[in-house]
mmCIF file of C-alpha atoms in Angstrom:
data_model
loop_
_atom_site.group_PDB
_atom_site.id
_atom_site.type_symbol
_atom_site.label_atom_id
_atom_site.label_comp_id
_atom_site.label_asym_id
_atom_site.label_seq_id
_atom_site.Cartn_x
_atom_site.Cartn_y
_atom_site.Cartn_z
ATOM 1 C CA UNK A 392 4.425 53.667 -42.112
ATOM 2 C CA UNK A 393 1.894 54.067 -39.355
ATOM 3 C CA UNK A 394 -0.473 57.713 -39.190
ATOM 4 C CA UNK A 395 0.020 59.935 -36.121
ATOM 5 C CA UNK A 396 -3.099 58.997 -35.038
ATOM 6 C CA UNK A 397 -2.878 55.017 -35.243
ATOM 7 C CA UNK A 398 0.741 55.689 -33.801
ATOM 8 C CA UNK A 399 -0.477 57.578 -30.368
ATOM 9 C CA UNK A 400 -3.570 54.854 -30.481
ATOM 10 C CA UNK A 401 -1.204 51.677 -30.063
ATOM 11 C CA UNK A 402 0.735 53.547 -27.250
ATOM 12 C CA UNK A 403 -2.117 54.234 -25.201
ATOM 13 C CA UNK A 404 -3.169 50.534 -25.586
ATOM 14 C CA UNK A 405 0.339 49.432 -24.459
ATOM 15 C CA UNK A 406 0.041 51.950 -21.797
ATOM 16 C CA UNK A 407 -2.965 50.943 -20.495
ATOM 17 C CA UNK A 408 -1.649 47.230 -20.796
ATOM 18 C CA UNK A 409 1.306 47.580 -19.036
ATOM 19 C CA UNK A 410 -1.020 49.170 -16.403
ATOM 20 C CA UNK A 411 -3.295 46.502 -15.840
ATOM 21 C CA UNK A 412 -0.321 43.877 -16.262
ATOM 22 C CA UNK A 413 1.038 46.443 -12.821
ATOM 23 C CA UNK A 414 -1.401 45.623 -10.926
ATOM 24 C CA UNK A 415 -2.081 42.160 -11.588
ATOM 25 C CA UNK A 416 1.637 41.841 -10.221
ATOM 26 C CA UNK A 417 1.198 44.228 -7.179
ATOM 27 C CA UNK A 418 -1.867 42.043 -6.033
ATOM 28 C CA UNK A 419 0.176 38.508 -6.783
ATOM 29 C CA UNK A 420 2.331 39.413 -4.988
ATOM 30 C CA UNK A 421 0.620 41.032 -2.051
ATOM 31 C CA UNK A 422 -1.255 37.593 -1.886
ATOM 32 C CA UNK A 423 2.521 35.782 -1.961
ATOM 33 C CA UNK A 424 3.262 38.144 0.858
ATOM 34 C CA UNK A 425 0.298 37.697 2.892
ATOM 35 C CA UNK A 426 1.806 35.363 6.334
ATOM 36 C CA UNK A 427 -0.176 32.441 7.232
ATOM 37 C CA UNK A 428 -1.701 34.444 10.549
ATOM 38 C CA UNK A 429 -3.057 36.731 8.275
ATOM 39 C CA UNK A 430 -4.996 34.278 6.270
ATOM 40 C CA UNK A 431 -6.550 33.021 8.516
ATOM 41 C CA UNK A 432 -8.382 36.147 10.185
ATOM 42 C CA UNK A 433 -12.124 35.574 10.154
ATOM 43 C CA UNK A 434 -11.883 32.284 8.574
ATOM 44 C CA UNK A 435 -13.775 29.524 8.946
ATOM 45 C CA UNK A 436 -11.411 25.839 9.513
ATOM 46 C CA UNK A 437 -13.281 22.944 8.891
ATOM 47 C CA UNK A 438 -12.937 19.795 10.907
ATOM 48 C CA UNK A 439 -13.847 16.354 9.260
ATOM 49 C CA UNK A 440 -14.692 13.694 11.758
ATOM 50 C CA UNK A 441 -14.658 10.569 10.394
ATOM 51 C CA UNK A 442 -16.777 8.705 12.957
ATOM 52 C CA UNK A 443 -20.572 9.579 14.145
ATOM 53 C CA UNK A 444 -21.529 12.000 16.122
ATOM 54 C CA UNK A 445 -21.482 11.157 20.045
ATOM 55 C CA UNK A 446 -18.581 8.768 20.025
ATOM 56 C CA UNK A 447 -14.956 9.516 21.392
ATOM 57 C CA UNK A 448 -13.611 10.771 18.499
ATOM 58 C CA UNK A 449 -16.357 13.148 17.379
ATOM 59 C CA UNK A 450 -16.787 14.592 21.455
ATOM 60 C CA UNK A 451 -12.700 15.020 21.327
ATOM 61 C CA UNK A 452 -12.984 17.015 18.283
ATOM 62 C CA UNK A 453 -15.754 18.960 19.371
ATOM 63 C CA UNK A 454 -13.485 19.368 22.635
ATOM 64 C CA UNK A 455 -10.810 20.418 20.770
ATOM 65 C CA UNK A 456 -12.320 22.876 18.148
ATOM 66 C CA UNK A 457 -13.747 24.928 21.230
ATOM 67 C CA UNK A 458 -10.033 25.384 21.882
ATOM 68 C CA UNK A 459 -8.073 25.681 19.197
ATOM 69 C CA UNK A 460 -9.310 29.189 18.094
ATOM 70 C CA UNK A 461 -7.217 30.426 20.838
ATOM 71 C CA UNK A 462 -4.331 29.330 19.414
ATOM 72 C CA UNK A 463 -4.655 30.561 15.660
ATOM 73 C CA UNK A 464 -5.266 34.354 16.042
ATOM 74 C CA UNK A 465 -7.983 35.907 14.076
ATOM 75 C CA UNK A 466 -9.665 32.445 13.136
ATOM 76 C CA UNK A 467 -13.325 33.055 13.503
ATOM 77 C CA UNK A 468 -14.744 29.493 14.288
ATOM 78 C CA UNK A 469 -14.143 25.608 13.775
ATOM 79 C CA UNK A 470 -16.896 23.758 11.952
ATOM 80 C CA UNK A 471 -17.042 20.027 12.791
ATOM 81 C CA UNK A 472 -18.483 18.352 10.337
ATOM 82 C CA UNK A 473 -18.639 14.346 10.549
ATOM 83 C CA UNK A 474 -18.515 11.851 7.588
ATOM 84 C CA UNK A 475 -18.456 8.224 8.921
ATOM 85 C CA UNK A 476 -18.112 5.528 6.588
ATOM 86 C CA UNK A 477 -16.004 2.338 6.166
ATOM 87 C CA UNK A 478 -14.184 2.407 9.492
ATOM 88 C CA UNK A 479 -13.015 6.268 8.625
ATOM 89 C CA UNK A 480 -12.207 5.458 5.300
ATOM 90 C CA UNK A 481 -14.577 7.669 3.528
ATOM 91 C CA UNK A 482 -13.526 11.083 5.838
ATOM 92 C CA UNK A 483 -9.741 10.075 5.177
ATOM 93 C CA UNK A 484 -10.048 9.650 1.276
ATOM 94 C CA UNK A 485 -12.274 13.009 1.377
ATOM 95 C CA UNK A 486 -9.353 14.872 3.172
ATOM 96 C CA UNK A 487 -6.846 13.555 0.585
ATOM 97 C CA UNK A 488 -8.669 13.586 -2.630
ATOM 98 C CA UNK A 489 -11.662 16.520 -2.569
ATOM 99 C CA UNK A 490 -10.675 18.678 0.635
ATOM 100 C CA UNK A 491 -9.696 22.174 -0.324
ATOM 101 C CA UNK A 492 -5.542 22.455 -0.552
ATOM 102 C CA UNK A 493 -5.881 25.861 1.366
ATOM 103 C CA UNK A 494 -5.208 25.433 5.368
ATOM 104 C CA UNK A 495 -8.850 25.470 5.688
ATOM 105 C CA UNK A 496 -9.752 21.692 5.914
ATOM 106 C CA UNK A 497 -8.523 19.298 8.245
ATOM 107 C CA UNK A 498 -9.463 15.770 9.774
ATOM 108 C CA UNK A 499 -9.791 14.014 12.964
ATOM 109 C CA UNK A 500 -9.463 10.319 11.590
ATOM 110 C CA UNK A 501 -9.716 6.924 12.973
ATOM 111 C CA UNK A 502 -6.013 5.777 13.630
ATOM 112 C CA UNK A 503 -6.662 2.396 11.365
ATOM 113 C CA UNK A 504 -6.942 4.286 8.100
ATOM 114 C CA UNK A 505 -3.608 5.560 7.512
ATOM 115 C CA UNK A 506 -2.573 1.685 7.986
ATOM 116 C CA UNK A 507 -5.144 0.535 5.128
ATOM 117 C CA UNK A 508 -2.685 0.677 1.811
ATOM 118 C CA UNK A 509 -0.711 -1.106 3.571
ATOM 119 C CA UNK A 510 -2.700 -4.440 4.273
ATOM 120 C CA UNK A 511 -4.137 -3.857 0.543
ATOM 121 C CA UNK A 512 -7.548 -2.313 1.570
ATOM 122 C CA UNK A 513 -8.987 -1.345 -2.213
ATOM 123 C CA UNK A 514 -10.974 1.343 -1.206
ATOM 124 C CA UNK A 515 -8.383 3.422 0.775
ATOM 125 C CA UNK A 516 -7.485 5.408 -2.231
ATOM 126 C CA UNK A 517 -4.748 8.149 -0.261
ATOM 127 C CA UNK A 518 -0.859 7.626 0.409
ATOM 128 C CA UNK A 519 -0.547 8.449 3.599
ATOM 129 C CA UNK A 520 2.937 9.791 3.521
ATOM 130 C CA UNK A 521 2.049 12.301 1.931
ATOM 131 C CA UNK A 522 -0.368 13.509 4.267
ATOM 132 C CA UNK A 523 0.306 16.709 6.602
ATOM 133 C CA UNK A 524 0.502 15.840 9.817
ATOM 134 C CA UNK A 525 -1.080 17.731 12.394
ATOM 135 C CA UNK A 526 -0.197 15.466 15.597
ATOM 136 C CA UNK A 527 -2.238 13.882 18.037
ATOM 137 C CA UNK A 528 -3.308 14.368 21.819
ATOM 138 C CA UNK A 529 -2.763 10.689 23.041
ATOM 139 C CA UNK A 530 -1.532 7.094 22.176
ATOM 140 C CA UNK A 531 -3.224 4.418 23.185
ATOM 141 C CA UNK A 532 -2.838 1.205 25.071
ATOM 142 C CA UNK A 533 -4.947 -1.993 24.213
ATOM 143 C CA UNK A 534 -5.781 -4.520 26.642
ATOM 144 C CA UNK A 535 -6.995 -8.186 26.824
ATOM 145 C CA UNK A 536 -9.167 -8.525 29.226
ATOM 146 C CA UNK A 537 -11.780 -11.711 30.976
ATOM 147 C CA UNK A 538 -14.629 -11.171 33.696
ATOM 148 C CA UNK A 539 -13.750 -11.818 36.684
ATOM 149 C CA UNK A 540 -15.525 -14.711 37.049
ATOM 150 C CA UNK A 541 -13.373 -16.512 34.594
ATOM 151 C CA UNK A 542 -10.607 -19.120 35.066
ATOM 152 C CA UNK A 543 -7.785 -17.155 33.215
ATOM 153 C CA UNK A 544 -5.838 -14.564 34.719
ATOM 154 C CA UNK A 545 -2.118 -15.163 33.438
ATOM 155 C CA UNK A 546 -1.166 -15.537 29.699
ATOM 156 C CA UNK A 547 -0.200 -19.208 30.617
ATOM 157 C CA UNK A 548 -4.033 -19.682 31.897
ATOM 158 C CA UNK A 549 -5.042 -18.308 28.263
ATOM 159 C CA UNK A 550 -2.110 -20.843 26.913
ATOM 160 C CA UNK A 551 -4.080 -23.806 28.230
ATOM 161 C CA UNK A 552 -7.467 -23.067 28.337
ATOM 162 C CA UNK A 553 -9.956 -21.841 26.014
ATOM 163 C CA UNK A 554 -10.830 -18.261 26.367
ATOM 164 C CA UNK A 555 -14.008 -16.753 24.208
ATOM 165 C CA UNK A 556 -13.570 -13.346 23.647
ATOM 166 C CA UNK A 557 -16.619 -11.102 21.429
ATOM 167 C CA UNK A 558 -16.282 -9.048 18.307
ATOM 168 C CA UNK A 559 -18.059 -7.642 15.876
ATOM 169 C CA UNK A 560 -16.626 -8.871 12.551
ATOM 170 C CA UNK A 561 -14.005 -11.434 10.886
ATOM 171 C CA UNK A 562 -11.960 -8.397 9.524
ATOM 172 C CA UNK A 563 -12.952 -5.860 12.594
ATOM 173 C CA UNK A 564 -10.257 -4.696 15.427
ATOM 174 C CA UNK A 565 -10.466 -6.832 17.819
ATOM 175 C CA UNK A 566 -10.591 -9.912 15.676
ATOM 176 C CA UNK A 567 -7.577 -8.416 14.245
ATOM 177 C CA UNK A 568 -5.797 -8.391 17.879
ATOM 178 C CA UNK A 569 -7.499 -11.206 19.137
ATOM 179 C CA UNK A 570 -5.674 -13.249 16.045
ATOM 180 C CA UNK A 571 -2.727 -11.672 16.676
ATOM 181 C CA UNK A 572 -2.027 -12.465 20.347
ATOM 182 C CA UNK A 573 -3.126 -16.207 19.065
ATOM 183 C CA UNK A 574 -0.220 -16.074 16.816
ATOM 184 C CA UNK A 575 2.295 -14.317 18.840
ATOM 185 C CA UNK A 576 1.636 -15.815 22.001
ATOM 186 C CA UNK A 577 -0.161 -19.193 21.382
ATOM 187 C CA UNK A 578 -3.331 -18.240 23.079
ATOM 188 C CA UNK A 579 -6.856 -19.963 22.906
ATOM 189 C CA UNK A 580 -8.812 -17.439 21.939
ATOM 190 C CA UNK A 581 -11.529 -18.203 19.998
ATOM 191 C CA UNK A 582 -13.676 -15.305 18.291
ATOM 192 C CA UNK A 583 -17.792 -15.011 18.718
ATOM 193 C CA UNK A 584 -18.743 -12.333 16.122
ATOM 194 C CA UNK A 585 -22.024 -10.744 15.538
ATOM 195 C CA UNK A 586 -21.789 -7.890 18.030
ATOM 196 C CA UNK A 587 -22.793 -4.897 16.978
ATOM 197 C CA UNK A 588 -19.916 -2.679 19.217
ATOM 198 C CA UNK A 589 -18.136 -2.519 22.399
ATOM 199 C CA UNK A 590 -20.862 -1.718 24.345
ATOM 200 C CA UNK A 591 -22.510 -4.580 23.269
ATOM 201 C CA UNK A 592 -20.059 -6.860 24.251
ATOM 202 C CA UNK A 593 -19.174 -5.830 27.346
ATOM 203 C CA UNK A 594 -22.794 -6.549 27.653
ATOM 204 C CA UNK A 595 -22.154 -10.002 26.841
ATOM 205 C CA UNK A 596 -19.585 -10.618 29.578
ATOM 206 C CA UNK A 597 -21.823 -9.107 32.553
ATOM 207 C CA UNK A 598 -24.113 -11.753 31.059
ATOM 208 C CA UNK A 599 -21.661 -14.623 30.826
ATOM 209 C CA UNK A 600 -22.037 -14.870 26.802
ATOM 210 C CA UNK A 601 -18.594 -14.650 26.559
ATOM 211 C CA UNK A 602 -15.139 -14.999 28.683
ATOM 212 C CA UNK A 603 -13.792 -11.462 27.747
ATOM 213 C CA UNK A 604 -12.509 -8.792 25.132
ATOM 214 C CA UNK A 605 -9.132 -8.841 23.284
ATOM 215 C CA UNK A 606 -9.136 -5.112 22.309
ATOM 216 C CA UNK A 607 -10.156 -2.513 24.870
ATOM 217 C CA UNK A 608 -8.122 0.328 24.927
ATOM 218 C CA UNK A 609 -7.587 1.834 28.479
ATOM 219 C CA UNK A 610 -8.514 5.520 27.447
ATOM 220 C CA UNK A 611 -12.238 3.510 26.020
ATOM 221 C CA UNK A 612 -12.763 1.316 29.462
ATOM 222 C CA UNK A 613 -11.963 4.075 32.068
ATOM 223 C CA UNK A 614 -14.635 6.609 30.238
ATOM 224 C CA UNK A 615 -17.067 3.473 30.263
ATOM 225 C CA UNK A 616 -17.013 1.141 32.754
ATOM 226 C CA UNK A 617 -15.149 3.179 35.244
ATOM 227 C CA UNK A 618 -16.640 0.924 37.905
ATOM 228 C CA UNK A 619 -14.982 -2.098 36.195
ATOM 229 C CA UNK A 620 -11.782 -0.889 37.184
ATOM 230 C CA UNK A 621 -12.712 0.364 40.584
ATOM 231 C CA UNK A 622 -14.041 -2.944 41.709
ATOM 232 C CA UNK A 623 -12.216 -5.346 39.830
ATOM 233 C CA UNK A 624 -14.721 -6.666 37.507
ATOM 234 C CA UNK A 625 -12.183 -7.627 34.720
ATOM 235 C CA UNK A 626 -8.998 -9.004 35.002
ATOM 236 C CA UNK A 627 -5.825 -7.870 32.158
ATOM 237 C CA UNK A 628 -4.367 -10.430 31.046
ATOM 238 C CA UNK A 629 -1.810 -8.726 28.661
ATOM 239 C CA UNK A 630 -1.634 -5.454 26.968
ATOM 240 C CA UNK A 631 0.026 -4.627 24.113
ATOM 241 C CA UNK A 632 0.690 -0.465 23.327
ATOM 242 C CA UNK A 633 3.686 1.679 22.308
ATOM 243 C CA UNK A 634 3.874 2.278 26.302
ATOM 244 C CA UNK A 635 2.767 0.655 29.299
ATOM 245 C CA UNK A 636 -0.723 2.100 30.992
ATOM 246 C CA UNK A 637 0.287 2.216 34.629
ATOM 247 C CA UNK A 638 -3.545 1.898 35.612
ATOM 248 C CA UNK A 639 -3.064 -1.774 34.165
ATOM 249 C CA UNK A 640 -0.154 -2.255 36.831
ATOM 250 C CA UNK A 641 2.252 -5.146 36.261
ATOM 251 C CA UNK A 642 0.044 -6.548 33.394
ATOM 252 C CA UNK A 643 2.672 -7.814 30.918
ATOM 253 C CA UNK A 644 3.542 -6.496 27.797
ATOM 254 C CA UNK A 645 3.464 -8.611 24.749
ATOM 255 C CA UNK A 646 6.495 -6.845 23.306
ATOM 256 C CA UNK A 647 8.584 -8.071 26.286
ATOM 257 C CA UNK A 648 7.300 -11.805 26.256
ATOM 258 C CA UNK A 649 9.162 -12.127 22.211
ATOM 259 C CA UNK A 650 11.975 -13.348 21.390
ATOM 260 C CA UNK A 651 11.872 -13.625 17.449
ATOM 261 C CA UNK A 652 12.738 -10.454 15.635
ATOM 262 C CA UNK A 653 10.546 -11.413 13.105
ATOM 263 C CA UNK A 654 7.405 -11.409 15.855
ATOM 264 C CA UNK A 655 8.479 -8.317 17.736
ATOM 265 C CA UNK A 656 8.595 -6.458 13.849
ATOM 266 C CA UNK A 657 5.225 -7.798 13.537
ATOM 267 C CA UNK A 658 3.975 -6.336 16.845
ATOM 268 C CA UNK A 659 5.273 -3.085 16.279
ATOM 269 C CA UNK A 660 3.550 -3.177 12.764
ATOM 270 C CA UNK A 661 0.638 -4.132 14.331
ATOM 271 C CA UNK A 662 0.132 -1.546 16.895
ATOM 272 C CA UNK A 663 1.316 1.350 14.838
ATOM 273 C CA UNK A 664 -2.435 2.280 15.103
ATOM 274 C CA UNK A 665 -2.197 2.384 18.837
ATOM 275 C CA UNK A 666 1.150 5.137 18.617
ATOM 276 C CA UNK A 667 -0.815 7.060 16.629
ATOM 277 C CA UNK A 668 -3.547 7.402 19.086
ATOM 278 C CA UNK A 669 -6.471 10.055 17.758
ATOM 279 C CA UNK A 670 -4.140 11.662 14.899
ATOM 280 C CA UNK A 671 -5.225 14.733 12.547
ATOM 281 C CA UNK A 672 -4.240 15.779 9.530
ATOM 282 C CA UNK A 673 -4.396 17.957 6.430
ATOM 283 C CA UNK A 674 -4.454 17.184 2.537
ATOM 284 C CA UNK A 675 -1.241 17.085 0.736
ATOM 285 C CA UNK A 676 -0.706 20.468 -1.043
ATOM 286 C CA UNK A 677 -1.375 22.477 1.640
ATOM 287 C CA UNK A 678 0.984 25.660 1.820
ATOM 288 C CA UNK A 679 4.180 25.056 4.274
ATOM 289 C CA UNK A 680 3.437 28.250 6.434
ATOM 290 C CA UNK A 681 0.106 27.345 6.687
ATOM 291 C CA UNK A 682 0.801 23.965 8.122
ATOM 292 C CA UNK A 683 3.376 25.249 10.353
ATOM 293 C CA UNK A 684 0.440 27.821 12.052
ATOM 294 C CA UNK A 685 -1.937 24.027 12.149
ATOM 295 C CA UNK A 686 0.864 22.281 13.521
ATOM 296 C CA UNK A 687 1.800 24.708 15.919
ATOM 297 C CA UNK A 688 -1.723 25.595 17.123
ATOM 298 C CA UNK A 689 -2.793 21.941 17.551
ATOM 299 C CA UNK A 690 0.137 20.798 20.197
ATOM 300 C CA UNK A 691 -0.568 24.178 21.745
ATOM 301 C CA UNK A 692 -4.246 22.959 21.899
ATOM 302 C CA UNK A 693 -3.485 19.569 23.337
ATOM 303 C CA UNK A 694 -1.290 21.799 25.906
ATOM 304 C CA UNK A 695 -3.362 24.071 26.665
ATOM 305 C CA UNK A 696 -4.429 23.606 30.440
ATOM 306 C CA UNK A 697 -8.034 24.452 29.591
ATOM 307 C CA UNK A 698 -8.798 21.997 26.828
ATOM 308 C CA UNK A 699 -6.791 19.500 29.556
ATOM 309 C CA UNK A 700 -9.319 19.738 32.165
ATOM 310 C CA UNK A 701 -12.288 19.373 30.015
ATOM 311 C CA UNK A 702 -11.236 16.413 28.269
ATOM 312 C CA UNK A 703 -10.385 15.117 31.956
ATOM 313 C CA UNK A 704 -14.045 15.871 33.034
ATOM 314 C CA UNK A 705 -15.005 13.996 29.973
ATOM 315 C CA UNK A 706 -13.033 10.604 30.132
ATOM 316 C CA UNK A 707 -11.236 11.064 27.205
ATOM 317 C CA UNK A 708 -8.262 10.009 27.701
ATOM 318 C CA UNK A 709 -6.105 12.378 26.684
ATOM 319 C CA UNK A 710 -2.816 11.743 27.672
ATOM 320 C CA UNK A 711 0.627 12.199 25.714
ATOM 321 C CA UNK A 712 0.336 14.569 22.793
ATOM 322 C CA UNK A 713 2.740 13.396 19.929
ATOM 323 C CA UNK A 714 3.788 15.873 17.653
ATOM 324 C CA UNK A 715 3.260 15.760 13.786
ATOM 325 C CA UNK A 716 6.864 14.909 13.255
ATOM 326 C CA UNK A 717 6.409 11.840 15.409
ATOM 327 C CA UNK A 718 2.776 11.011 13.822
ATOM 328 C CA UNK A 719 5.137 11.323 10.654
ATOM 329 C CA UNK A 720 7.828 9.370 11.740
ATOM 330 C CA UNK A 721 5.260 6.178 13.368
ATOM 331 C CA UNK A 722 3.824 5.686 9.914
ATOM 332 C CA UNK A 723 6.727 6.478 7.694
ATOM 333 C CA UNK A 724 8.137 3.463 9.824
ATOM 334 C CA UNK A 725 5.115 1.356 8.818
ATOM 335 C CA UNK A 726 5.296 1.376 5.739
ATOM 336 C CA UNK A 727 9.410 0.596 5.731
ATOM 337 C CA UNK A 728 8.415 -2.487 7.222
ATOM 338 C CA UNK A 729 9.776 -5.340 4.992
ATOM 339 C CA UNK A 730 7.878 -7.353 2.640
ATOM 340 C CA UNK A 731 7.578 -10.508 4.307
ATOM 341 C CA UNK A 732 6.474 -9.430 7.807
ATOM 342 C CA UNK A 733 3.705 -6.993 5.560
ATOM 343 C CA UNK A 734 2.550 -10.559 4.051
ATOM 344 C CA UNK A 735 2.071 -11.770 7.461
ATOM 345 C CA UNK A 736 0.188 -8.765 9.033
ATOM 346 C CA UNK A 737 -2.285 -8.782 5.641
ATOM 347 C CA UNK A 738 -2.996 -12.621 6.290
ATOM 348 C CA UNK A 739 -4.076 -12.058 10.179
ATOM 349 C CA UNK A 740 -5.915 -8.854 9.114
ATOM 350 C CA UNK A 741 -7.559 -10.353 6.306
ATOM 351 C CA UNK A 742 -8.167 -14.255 6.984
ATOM 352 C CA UNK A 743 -10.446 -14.810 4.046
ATOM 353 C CA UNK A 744 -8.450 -12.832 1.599
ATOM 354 C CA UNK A 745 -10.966 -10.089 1.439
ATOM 355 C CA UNK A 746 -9.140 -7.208 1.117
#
């Protein structure tokens, strides 16, 4: 039998237990309770770029994170913060594997990486369906273009006659497209790499080094060679986009010259990247109110007639936002793509069996 004393000793204990036990409760479940729009008061969000800083996609995320406080009350600043690396690999495998699961980390990432499982790339180490998707402020519409002082103008011309067209790499973008619209559409085009970037090629055109470009996207040749357009410097030969650019005119589409299923599956595959446009996103894990707020915030940014006129005094082609469902839906489409036509876009991607 317990003493008096060692009796009213083990009820204060419990007392003081069940106390503390209280108030660990009350303050779980004041946290529980706490909304999204609360959270975020005073916080810092942290933008990942995964490009260098100065090129489109690091000036449209600075564009944007001057805007999107506006649209997430309370939030005290954006931080961009940019981690280039392997064609946006790096930033994209940061966002899904090490990023903080807490609202407060997103990314502004290059729209080839959520396509890289999917040709096989190793080092893409994320599933991006399982991403949240934030949306994005544009698509984009690729072009193949010559100088004007070339003798192709019609996709029969670049049926006939050889067409030289500059890149940077075997397994780079534009040697991607440039093998692509060989294959689809029997074109000539044969690939000079060893260019360091766009600007360097275009460079090579002016010059006469090379006949043209398979791979400039409309958004990237208005903001820098404006003049181009204006005085006809280039000529399209065929573009190839989720949607038509009307600045292109009656340039063809390479969807509407198909008539295999097989090809046109391949195309839309293929150009996935180009739907996306500039997407964002946030890790996996991230709670559902608090991507709701992101979500939200982010189409009201790309909305918002403020952020609109800046990025139109900075060429950046903003033009279309898609939502995150349809971000969502374009690669969740992807990746249903059967087996066979996936074999077929790995092989053009990867020629040499790199990947």
């Amino acid at each position: 039998r317990l003493t008096e004393g060692v009796r009213k000793m083990l009820i204060n204990k419990t007392r003081k237990f069940l106390a503390g036990l209280t108030c660990v409760l009350i303050g779980a479940t004041s946290a529980h309770a706490q909304s999204a729009a609360e959270f975020y008061k005073g916080k810092t969000l942290n933008l990942v770029v995964s490009s260098s800083a100065g090129g489109g996609y690091d000036v449209l995320a600075r564009t944007i994170a001057r805007h999107l406080p506006k649209h997430i009350p309370g939030l005290a600043v954006v931080n961009v913060r940019n981690m280039p690396g392997a064609g946006g690999i790096v930033a994209t495998n940061f966002v899904y594997n090490l990023a903080p699961k807490d609202g407060l980390t997103i990314g502004g990432v290059q729209n080839n990486t959520p396509f890289e499982p999917l040709l096989g790339t190793k080092e893409a180490e994320y599933d991006p369906k399982k991403f949240n998707w934030l949306g994005s402020p544009s698509f984009e519409t690729g072009l193949l273009i010559a100088w004007h002082t070339v003798p192709v103008t019609t996709v029969d011309d670049a049926r006939k006659k050889e067409m030289t067209v500059s890149s940077s790499g075997a397994n780079s973008t534009p040697s991607f497209y440039a093998r692509l619209l060989n294959e689809l559409l029997t074109l000539k085009l044969k690939i000079v790499v060893g260019y360091p970037g766009q600007n360097e090629s275009f460079i090579a055109m002016e010059r006469g080094e090379v006949d043209g470009y398979p791979s400039i996207f409309w958004s990237s040749l208005s903001s820098t060679r404006p003049d181009w357009i204006k005085t006809g410097k280039v000529k399209y030969i065929v573009q190839y986009g989720p949607e038509n650019e009307p600045g292109a005119g009656k340039t063809p589409n390479v969807m509407d010259l198909l008539t295999k299923e097989d090809d046109k599956l391949l195309l839309k595959a293929a150009i996935a990247p180009l739907a996306l446009g500039r997407p964002y996103i946030a890790p996996p894990g991230v709670p559902a109110d608090r991507v709701e707020l992101l979500q939200k915030a982010m189409m009201a940014t790309f909305n918002d007639p403020e952020f609109l006129a800046e990025a139109d005094k900075l060429n950046l082609g903003v033009n279309v936002p898609r939502s995150a469902q349809e971000t969502k839906r374009i690669v969740d489409e992807a990746y249903a793509t059967p087996s066979a036509i996936v074999d077929r876009l790995r092989r053009i991607a990867n020629p040499d069996g790199s990947k």
